[in-house]
mmCIF file of C-alpha atoms in Angstrom:
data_model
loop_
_atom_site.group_PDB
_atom_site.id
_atom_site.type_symbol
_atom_site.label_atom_id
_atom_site.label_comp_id
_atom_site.label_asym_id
_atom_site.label_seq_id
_atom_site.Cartn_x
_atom_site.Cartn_y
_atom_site.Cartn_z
ATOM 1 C CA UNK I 1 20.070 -5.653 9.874
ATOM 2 C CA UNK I 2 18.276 -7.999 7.337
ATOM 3 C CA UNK I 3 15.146 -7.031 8.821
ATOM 4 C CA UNK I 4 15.656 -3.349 8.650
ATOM 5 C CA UNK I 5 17.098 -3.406 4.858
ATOM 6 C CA UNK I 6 14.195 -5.400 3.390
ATOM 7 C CA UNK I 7 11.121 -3.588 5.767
ATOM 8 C CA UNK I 8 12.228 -0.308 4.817
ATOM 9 C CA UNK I 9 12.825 -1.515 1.001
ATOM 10 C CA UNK I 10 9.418 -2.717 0.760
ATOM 11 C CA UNK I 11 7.488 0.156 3.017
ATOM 12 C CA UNK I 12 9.587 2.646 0.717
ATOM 13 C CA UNK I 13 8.487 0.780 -2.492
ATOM 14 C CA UNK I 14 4.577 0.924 -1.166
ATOM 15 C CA UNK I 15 5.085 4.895 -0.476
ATOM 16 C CA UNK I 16 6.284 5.498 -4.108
ATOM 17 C CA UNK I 17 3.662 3.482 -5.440
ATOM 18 C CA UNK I 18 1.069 5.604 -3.315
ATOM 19 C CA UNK I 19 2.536 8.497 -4.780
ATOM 20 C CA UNK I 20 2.460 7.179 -8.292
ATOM 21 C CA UNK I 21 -1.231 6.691 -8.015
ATOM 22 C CA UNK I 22 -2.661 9.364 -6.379
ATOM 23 C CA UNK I 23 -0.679 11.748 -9.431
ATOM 24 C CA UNK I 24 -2.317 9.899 -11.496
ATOM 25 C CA UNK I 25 -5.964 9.882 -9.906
ATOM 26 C CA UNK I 26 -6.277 10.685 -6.211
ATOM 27 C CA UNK I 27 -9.099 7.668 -5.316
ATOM 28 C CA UNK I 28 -12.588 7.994 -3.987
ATOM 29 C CA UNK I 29 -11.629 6.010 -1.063
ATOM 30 C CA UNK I 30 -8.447 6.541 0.047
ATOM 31 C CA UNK I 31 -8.049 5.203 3.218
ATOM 32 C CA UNK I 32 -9.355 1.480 1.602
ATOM 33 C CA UNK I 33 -6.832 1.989 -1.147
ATOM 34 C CA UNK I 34 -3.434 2.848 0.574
ATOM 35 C CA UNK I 35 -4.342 -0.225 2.720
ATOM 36 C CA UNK I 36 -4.636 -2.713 -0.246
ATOM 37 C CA UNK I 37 -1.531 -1.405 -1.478
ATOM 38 C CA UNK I 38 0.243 -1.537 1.871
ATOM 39 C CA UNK I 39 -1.163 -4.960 2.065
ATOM 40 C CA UNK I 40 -0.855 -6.215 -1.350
ATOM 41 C CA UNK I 41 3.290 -4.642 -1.391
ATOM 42 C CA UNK I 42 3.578 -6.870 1.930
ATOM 43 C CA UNK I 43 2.253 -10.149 0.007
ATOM 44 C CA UNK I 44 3.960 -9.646 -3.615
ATOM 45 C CA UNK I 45 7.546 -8.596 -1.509
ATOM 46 C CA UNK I 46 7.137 -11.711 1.228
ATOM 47 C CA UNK I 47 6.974 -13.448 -2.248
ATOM 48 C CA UNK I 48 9.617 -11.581 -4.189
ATOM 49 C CA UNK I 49 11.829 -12.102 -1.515
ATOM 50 C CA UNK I 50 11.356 -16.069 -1.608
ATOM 51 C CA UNK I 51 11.433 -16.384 -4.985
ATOM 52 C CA UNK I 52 14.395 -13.936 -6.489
ATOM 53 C CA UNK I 53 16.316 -14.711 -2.889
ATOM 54 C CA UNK I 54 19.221 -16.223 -4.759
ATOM 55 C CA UNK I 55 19.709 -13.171 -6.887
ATOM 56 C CA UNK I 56 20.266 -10.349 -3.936
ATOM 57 C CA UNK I 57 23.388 -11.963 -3.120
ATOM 58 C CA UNK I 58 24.748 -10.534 -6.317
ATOM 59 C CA UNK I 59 23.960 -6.667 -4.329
ATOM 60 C CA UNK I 60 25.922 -8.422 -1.544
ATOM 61 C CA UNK I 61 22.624 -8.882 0.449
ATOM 62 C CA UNK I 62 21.894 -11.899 1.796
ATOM 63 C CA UNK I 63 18.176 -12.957 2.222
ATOM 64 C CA UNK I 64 15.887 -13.845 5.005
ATOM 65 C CA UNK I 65 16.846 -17.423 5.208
ATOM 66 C CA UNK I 66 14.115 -18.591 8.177
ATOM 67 C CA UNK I 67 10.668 -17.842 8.499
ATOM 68 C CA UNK I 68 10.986 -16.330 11.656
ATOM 69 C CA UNK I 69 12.842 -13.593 9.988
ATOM 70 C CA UNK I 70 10.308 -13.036 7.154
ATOM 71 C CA UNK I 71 7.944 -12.889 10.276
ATOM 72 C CA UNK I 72 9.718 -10.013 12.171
ATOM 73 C CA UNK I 73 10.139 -8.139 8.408
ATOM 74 C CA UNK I 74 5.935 -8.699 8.174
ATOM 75 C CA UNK I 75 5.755 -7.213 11.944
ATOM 76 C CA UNK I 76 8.399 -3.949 11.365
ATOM 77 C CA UNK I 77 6.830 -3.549 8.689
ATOM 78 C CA UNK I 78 3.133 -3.832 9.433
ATOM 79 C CA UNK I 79 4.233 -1.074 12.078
ATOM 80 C CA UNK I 80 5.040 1.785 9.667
ATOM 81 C CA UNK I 81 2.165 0.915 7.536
ATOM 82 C CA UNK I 82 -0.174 1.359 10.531
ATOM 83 C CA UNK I 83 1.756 4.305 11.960
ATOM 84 C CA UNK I 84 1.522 5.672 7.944
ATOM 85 C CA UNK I 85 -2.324 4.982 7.737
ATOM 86 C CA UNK I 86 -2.603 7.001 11.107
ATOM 87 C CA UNK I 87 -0.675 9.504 10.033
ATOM 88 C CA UNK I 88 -2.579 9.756 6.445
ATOM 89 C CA UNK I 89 -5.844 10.100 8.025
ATOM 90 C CA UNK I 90 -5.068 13.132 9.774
ATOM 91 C CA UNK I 91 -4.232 14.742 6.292
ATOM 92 C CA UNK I 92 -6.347 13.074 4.014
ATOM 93 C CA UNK I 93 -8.917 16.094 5.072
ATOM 94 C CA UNK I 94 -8.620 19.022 7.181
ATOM 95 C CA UNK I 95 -9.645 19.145 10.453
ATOM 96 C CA UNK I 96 -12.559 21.786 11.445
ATOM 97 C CA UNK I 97 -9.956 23.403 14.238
ATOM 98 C CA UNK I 98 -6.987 23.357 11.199
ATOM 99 C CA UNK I 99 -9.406 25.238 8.578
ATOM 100 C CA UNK I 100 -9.946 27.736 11.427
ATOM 101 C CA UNK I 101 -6.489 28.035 12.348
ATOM 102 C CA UNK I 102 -6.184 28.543 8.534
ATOM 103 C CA UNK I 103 -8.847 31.046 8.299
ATOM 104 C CA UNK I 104 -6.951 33.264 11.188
ATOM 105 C CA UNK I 105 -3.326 32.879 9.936
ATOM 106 C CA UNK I 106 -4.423 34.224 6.429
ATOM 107 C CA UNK I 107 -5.514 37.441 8.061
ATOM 108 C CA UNK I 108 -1.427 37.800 9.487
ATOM 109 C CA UNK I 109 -1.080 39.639 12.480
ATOM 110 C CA UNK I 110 -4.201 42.303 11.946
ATOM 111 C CA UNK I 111 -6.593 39.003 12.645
ATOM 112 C CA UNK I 112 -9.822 38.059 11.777
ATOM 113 C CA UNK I 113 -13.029 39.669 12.692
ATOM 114 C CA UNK I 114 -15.309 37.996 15.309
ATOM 115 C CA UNK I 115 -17.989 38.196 13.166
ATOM 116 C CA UNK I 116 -16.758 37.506 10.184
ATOM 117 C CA UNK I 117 -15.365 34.586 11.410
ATOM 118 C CA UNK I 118 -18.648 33.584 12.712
ATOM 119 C CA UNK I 119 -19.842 34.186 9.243
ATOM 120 C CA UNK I 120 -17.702 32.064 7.137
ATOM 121 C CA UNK I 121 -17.162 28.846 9.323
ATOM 122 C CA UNK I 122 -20.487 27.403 8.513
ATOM 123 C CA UNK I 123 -21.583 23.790 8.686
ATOM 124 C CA UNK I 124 -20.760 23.272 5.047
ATOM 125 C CA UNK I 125 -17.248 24.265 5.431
ATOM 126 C CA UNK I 126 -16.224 22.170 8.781
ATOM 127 C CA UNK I 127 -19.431 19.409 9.229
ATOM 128 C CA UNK I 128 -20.437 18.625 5.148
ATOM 129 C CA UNK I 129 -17.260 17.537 3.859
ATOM 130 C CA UNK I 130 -16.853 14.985 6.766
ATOM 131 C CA UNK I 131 -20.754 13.620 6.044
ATOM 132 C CA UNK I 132 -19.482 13.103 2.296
ATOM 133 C CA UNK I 133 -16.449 11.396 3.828
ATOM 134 C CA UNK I 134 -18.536 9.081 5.908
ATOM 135 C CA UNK I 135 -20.921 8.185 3.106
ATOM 136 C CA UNK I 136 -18.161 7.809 0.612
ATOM 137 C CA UNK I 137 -16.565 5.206 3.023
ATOM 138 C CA UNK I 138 -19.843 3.747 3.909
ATOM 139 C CA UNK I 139 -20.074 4.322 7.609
ATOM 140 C CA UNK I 140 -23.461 5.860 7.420
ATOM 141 C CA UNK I 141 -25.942 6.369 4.509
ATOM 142 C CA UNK I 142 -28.449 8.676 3.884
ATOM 143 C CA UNK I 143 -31.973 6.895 3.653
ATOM 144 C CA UNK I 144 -34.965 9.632 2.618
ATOM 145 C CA UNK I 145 -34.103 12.315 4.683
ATOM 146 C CA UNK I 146 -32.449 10.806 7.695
ATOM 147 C CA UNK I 147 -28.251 9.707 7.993
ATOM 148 C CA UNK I 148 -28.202 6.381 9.458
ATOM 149 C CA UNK I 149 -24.733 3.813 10.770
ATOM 150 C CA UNK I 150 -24.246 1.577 8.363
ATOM 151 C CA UNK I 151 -23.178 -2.095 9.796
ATOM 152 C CA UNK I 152 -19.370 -1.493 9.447
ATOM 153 C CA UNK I 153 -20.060 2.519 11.637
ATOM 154 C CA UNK I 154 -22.029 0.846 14.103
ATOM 155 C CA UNK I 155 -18.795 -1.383 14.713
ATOM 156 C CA UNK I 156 -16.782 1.773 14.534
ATOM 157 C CA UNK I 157 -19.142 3.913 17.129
ATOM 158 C CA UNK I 158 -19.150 1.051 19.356
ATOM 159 C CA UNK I 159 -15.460 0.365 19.572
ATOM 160 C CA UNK I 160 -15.138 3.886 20.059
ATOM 161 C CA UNK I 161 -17.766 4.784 22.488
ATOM 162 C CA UNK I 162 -16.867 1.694 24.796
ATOM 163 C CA UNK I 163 -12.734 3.051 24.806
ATOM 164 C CA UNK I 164 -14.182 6.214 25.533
ATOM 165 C CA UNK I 165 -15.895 4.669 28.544
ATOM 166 C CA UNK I 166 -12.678 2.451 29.553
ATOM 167 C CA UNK I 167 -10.497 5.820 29.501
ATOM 168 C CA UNK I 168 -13.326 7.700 31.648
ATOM 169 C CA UNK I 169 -12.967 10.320 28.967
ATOM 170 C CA UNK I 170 -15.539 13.269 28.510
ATOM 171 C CA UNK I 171 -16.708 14.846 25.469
ATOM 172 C CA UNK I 172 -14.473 16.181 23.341
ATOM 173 C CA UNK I 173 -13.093 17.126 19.512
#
């Protein structure tokens, strides 16, 4: 139960401190900064919890007295801050088949015309703002007039083009 208490104490402390700093400036690169502060609340609470142990008995908690146990609060809670990153990826931006989805539910039940739909999902509503994304979190850059993979999307392309190949999986969005 130790392990519960403290993992969700310390993933729940990490999610308010998200919160706190993305009112008070949402960062360029998001994805890099909820995973130092995932990371970092993991470290400074391991710590906490070492240090300060003595004083949670006064809450009527006792603390993680082996390492084994601060192990399995590092690995539950390692699990919801991967499951959370996941998660925050998928609405850190929209998706090109959300703002569509969008685009026809604002309409209501009359719909949206073919054409005009045609018409306002352009490449600088569903392709440019995932460029900017990729160049902000320098997985390609732009060199003259031509995008190139940076080192770290090479890496990225490659993991995900041999997975691709393991799963026998066609093309697809």
């Amino acid at each position: 139960m130790r392990i519960l208490i403290y993992g969700l104490f310390l993933f729940c402390f990490a999610l308010f401190l998200h919160l706190i700093i993305w009112k008070v400036c949402i960062p360029k690169r998001q994805a890099k900064t909820l995973f130092q502060i995932l990371i970092g609340i993991l470290i400074i609470g391991l710590v906490v919890l070492e240090k300060l142990s003595p004083y949670f008995l006064i809450f009527g908690l006792t603390p993680p007295s082996r390492v084994i146990e601060c192990l399995h609060i590092s690995l539950f809670y390692s699990s919801l801050a991967i499951a959370y990153l996941i998660t925050y990826s998928a609405i850190e931006v929209d998706s090109p088949s959300l703002i569509m989805m969008m685009a026809i539910a604002k309409t209501g039940s009359k719909g949206l015309d073919r054409k005009k739909f045609e018409q306002t999902m352009t490449n600088d509503i569903l392709i440019m703002p995932r460029i900017r994304d990729l160049v902000i979190d320098k997985m390609i850059y732009l060199e003259v007039d031509r995008y190139r993979l940076s080192t770290k999307g090479l890496i990225v392309a490659r993991i995900f083009v041999y997975y691709r190949k393991i799963l026998i999986a066609g093309k697809g969005g």
